[in-house]
PDB file of C-alpha atoms in Angstrom:
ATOM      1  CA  UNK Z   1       0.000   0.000   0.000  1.00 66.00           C
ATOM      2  CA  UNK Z   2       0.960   3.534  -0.422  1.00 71.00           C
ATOM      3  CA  UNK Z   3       3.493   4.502   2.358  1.00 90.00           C
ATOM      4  CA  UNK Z   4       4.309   8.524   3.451  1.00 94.00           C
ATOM      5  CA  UNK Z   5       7.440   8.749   5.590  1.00 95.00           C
ATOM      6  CA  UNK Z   6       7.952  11.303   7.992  1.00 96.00           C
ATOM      7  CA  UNK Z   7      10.922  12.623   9.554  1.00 96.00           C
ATOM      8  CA  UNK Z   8      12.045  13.308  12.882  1.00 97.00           C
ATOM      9  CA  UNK Z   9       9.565  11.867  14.722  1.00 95.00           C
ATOM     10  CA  UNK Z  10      10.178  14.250  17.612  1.00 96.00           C
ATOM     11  CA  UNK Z  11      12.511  16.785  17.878  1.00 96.00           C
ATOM     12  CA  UNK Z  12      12.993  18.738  21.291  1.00 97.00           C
ATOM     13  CA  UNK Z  13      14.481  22.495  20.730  1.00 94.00           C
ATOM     14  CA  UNK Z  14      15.599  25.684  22.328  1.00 96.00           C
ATOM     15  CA  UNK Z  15      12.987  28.608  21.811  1.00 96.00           C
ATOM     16  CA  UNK Z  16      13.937  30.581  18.547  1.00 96.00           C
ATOM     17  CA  UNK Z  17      15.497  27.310  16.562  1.00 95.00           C
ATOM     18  CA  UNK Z  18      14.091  26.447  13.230  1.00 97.00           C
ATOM     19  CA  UNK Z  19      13.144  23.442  12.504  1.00 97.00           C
ATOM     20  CA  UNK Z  20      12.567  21.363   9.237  1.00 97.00           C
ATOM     21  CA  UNK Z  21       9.962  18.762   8.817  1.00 98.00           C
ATOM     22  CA  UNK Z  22      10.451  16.049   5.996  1.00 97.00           C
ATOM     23  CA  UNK Z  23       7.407  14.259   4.366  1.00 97.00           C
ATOM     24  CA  UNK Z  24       7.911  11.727   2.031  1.00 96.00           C
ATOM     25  CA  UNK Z  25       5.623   9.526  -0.531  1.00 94.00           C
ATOM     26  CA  UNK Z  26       7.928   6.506  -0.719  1.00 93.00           C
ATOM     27  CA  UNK Z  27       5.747   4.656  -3.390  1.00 89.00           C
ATOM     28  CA  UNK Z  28       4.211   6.915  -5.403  1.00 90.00           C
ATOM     29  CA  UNK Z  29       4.333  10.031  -6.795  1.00 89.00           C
ATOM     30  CA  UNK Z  30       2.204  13.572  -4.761  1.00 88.00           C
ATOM     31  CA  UNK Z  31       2.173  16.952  -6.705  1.00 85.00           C
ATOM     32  CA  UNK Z  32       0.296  17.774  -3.216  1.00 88.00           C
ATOM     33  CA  UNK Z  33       0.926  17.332   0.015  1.00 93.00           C
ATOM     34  CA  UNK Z  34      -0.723  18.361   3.127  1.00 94.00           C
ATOM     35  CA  UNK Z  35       0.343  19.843   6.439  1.00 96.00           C
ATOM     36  CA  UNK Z  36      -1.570  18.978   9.637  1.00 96.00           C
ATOM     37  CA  UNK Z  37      -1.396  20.637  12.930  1.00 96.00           C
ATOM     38  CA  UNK Z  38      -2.995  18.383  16.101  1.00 94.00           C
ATOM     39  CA  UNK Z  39      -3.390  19.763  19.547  1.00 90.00           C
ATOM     40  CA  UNK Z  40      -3.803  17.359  22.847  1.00 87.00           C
ATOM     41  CA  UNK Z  41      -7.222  15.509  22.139  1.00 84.00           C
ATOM     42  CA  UNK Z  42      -8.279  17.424  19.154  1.00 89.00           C
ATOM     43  CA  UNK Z  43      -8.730  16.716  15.662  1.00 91.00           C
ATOM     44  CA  UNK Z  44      -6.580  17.685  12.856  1.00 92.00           C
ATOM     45  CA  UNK Z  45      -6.089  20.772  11.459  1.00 92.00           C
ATOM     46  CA  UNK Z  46      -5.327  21.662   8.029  1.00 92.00           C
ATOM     47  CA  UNK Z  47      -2.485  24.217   8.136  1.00 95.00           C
ATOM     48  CA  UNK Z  48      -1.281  24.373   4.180  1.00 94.00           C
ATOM     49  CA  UNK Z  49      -1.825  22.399   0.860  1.00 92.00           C
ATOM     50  CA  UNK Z  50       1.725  21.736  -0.539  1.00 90.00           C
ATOM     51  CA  UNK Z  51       1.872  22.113  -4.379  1.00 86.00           C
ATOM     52  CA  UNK Z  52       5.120  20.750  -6.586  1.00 87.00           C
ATOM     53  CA  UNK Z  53       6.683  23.044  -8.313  1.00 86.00           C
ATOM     54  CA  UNK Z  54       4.430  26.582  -6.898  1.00 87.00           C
ATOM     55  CA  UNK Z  55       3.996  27.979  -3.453  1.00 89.00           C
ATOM     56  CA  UNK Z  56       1.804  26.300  -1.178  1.00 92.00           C
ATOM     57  CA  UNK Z  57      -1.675  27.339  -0.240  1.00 91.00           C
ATOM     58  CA  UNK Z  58      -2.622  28.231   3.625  1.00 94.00           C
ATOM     59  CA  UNK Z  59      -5.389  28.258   5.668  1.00 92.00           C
ATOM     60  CA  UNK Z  60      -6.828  31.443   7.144  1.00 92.00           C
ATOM     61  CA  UNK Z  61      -5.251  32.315   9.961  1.00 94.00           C
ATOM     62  CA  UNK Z  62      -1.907  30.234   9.323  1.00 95.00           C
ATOM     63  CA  UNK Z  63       1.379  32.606   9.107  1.00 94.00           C
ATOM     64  CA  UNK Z  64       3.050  31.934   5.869  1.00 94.00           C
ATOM     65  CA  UNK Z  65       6.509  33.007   7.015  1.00 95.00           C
ATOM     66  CA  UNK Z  66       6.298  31.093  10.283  1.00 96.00           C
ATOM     67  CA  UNK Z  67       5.464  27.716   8.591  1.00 97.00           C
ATOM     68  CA  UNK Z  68       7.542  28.016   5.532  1.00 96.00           C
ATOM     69  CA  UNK Z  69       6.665  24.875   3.125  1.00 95.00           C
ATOM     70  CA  UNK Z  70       8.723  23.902   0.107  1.00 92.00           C
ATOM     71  CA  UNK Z  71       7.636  21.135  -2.354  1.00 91.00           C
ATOM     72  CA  UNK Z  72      10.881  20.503  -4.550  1.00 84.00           C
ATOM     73  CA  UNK Z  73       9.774  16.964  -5.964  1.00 90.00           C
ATOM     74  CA  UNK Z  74       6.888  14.754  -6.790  1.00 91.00           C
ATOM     75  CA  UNK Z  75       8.060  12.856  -3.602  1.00 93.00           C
ATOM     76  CA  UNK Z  76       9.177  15.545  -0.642  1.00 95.00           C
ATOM     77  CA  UNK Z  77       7.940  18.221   0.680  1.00 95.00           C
ATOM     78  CA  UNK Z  78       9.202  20.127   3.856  1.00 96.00           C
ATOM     79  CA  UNK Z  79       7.330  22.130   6.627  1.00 97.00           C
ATOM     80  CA  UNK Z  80      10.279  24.574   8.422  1.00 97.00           C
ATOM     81  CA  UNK Z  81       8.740  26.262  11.438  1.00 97.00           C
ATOM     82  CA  UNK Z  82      11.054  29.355  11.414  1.00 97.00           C
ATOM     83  CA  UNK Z  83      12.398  30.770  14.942  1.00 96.00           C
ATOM     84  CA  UNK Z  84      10.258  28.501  17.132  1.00 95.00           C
ATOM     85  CA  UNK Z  85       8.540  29.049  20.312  1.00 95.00           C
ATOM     86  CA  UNK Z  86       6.522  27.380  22.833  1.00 95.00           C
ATOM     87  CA  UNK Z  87       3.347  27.892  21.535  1.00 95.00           C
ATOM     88  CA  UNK Z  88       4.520  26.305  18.791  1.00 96.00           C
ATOM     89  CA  UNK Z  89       4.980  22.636  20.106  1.00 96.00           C
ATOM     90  CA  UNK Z  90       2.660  20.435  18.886  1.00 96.00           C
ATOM     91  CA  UNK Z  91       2.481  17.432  16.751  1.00 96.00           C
ATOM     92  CA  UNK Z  92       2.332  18.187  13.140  1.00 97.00           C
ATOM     93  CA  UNK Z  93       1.537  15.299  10.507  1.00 97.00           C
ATOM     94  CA  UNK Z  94       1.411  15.195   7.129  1.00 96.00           C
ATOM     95  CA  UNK Z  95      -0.266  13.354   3.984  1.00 95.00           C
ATOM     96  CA  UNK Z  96      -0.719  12.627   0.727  1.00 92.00           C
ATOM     97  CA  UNK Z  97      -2.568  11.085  -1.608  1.00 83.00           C
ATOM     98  CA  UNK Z  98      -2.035   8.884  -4.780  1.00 81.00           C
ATOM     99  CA  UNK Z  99      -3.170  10.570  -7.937  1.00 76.00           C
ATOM    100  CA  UNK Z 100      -3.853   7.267  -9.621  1.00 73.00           C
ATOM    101  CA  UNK Z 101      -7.748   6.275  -8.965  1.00 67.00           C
ATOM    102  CA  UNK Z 102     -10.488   8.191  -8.204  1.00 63.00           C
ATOM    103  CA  UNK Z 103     -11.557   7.898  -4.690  1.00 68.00           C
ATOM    104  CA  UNK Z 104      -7.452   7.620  -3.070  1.00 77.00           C
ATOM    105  CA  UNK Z 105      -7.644   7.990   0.463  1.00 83.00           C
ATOM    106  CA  UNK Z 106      -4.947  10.318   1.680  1.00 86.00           C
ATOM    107  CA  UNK Z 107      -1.993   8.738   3.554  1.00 90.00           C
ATOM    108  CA  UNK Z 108      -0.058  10.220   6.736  1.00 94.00           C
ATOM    109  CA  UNK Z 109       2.993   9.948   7.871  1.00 95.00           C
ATOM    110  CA  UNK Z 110       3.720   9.063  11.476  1.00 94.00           C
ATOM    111  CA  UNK Z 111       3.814  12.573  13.109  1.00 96.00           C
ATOM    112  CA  UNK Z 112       6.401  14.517  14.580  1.00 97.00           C
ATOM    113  CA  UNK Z 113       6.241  15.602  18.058  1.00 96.00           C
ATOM    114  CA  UNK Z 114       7.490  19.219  18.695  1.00 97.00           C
ATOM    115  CA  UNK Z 115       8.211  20.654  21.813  1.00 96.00           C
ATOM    116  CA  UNK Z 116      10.113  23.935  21.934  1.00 96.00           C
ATOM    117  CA  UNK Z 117      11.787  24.966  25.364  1.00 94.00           C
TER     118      UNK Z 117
ATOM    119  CA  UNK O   1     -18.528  25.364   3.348  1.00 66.00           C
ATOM    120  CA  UNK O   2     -18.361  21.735   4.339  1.00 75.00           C
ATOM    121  CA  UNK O   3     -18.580  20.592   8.485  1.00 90.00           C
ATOM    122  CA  UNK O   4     -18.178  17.202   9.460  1.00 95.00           C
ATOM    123  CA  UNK O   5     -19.606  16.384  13.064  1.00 96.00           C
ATOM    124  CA  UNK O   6     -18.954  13.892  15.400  1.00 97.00           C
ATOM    125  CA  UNK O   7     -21.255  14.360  18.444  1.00 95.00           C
ATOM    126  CA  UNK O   8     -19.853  11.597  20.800  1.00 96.00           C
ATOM    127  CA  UNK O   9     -16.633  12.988  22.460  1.00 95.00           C
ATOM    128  CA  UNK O  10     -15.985   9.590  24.112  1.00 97.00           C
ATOM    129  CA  UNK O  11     -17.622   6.339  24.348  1.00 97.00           C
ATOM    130  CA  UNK O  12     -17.148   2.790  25.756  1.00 97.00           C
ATOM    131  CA  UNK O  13     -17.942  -0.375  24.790  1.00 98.00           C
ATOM    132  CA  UNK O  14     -17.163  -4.188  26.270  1.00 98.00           C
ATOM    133  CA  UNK O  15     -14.878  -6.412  24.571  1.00 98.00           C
ATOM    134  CA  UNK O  16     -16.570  -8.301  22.119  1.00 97.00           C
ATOM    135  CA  UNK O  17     -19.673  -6.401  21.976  1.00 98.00           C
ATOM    136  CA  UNK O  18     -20.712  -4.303  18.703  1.00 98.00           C
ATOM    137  CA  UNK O  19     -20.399  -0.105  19.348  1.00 98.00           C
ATOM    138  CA  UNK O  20     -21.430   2.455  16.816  1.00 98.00           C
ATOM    139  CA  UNK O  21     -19.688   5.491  16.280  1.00 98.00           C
ATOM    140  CA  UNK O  22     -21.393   8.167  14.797  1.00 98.00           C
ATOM    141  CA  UNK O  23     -20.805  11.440  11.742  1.00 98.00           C
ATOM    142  CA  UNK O  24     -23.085  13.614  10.045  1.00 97.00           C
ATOM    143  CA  UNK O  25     -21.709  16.149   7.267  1.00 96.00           C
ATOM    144  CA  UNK O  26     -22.850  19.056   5.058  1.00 93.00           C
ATOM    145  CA  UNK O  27     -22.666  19.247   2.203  1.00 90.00           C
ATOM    146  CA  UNK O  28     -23.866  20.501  -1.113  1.00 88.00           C
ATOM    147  CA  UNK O  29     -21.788  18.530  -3.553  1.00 86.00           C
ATOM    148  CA  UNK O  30     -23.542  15.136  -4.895  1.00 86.00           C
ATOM    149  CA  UNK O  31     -19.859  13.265  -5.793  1.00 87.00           C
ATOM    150  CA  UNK O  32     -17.662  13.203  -2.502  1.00 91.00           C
ATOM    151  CA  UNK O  33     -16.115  10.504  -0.143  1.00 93.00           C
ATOM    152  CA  UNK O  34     -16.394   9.608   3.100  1.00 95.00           C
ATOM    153  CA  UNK O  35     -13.521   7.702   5.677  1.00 95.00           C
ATOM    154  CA  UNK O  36     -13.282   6.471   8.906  1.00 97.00           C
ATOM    155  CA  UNK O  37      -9.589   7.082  10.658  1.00 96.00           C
ATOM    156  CA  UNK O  38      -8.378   5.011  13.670  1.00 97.00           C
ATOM    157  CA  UNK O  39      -5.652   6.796  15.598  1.00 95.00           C
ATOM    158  CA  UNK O  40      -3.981   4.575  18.614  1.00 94.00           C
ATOM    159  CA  UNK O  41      -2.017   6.165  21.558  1.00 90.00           C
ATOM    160  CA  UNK O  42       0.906   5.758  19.090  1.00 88.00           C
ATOM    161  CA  UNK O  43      -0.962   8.828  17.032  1.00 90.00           C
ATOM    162  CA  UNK O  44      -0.511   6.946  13.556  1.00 91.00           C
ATOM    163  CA  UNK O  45      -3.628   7.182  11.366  1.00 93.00           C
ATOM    164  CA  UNK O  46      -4.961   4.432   9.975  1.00 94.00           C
ATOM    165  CA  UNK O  47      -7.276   4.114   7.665  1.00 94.00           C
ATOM    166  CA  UNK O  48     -10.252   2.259   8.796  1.00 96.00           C
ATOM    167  CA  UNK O  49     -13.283   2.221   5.937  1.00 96.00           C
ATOM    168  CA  UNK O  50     -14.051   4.426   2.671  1.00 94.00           C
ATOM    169  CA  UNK O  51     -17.043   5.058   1.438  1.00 94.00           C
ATOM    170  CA  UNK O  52     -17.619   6.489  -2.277  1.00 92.00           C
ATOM    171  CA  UNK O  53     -21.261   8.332  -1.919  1.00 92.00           C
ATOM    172  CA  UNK O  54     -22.392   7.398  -5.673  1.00 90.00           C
ATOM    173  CA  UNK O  55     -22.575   3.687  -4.175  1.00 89.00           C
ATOM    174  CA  UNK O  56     -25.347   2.595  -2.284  1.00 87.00           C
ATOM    175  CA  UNK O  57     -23.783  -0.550  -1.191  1.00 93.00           C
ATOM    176  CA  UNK O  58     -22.918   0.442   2.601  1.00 96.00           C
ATOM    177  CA  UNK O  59     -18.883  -0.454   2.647  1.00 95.00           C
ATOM    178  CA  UNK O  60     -17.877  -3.419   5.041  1.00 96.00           C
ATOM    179  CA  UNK O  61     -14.171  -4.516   6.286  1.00 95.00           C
ATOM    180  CA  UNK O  62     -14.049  -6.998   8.357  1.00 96.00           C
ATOM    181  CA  UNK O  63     -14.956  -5.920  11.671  1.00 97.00           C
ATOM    182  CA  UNK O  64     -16.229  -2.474  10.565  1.00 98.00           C
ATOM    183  CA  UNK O  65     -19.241  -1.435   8.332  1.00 98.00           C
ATOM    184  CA  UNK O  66     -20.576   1.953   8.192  1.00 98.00           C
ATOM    185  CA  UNK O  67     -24.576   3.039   7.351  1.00 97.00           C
ATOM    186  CA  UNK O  68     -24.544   5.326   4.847  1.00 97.00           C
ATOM    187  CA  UNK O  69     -27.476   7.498   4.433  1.00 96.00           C
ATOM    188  CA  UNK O  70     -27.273  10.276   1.461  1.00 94.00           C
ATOM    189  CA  UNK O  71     -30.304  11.812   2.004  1.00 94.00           C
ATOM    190  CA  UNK O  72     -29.541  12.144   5.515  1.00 95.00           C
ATOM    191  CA  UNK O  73     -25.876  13.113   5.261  1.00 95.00           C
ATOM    192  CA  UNK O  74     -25.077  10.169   8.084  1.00 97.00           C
ATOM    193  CA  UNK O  75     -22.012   8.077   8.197  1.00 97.00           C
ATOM    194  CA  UNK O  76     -21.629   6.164  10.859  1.00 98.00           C
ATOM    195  CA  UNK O  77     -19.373   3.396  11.751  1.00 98.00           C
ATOM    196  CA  UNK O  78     -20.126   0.201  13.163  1.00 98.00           C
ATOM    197  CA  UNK O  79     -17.419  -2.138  15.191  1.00 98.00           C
ATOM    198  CA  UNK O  80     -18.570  -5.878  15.825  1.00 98.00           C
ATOM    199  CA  UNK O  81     -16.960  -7.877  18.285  1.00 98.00           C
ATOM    200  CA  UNK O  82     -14.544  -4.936  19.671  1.00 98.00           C
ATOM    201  CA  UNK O  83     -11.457  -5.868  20.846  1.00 97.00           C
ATOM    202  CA  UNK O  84      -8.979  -3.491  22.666  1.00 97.00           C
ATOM    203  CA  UNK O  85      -6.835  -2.993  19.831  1.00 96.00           C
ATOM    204  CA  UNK O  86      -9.531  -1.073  19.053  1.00 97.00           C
ATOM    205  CA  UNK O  87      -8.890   1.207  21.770  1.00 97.00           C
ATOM    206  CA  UNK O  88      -8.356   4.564  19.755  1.00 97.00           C
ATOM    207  CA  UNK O  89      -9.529   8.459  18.622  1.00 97.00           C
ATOM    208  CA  UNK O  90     -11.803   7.803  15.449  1.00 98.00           C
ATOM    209  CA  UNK O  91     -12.448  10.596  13.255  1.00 97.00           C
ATOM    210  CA  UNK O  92     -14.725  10.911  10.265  1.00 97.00           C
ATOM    211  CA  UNK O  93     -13.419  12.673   7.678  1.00 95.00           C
ATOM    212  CA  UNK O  94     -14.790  13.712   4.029  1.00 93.00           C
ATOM    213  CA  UNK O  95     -13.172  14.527   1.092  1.00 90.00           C
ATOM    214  CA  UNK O  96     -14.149  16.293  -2.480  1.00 84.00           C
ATOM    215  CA  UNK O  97     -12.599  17.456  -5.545  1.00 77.00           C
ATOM    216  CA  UNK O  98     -12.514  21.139  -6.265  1.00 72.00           C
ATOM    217  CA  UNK O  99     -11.125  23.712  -8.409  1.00 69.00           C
ATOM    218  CA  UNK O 100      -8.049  23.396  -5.959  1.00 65.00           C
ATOM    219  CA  UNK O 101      -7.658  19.579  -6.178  1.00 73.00           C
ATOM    220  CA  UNK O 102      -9.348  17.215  -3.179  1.00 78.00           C
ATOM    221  CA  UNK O 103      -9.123  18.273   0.034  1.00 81.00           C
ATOM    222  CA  UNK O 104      -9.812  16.466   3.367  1.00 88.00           C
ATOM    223  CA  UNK O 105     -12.295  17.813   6.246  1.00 89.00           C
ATOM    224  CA  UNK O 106     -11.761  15.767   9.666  1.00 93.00           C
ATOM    225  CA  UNK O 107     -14.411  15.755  12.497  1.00 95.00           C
ATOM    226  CA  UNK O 108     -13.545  16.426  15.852  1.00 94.00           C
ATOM    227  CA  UNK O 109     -12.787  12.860  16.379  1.00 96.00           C
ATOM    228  CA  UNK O 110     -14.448  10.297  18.983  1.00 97.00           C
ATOM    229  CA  UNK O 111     -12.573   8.302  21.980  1.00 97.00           C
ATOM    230  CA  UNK O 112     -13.520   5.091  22.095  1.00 98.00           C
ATOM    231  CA  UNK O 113     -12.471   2.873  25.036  1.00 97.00           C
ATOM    232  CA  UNK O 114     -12.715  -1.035  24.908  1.00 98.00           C
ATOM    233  CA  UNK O 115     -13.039  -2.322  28.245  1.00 97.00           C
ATOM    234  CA  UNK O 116     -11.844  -5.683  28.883  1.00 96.00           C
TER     235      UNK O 116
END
């Protein structure tokens, strides 16, 4: 089945670090990816719609040069969170779907934890 | 704009018994799709059950079946003979196509506790 890799899988930080967030489609090919932001016992939330090849699209209310997403290939794209802070930790996921079929589910990666000191 | 609702924050169920989980969604689009997401402790999400809405046939995996009802715009998901594996968040989540490519709404998710 498809497969999205993501990478680090938690990364602990000093307040005003940047940090990069790898995603990964390791079996097929994504001209979008998404970015998902998760607090403590809440549901997902879409942060940004990585496109290949042209800037990414953002949700309202999501600071596009705090969260700086780059989408190089058809099989990575990157989340940096730029001169991090606390309120900044969270776990942040990602996913994408196979273009081939109609009704592709999308696929995540495992998560990465953030915490910022 | 599109809202997917769970309305059970948490629920529990006995091992072994059958538990129903359940979504409701608005929308005005007729061609969309529907999913059920399991997310363990481990906060991996797995997908659970799909559901194409142009097919009447209610989708069935294994364990879990959903009752799709169009007119209604229910999905809800059905777990037979829970076991505690199935201890997890579940969220409902619905996807359509358009003019920006398909994108994926999630519901506030349900906890569902198996009790041994």
């Amino acid at each position: 089945g498809a497969v999205v890799s993501q990478h680090p899988s938690r990364v602990i930080c000093k307040s005003g670090t940047s940090v990069k967030i790898e995603c990964r489609s390791l079996d097929f090919q994504a001209t979008t990816m998404f970015w998902y932001r998760q607090f403590p016992k809440q549901s997902l939330m879409l942060m940004a719609t990585s496109n290949e090849g042209s800037k990414a699209t953002y949700e309202q209310g999501v600071e596009k040069d705090k969260f700086l997403i780059n989408h190089a290939s058809l099989t990575l794209s990157t989340l940096t969170v730029t001169s991090a802070h606390p309120e900044d930790s969270s776990f942040y996921i990602c996913s994408a779907r196979p273009e081939t079929g109609h009704n592709q589910p999308q696929h995540f990666g495992d998560g990465t934890r953030l915490s910022i000191l | 704009a599109q809202t997917v609702t769970q309305s059970q924050p948490e629920m529990s169920v006995q091992e072994a018994e059958t538990v129903t989980l359940s979504c409701t969604y608005d929308t005005s689009e007729n061609n969309y799709y529907l999913f059920w997401y399991k997310q363990p402790p481990s906060r991996q999400m797995i997908l659970v059950i799909r559901q194409e809405a142009y097919k009447q046939q209610n989708a069935t995996e294994n364990r879990f079946s959903v009752n799709f009802q169009k007119a209604a715009k229910s999905f809800s998901l059905k777990i037979s003979d829970s076991q505690l594996g199935d201890t997890a968040m579940y969220f409902c989540a619905f996807m359509e196509q358009n003019t920006g490519g398909f994108k994926t709404i999630f519901g506030a998710g349900t906890r569902l506790f198996v009790k041994a």
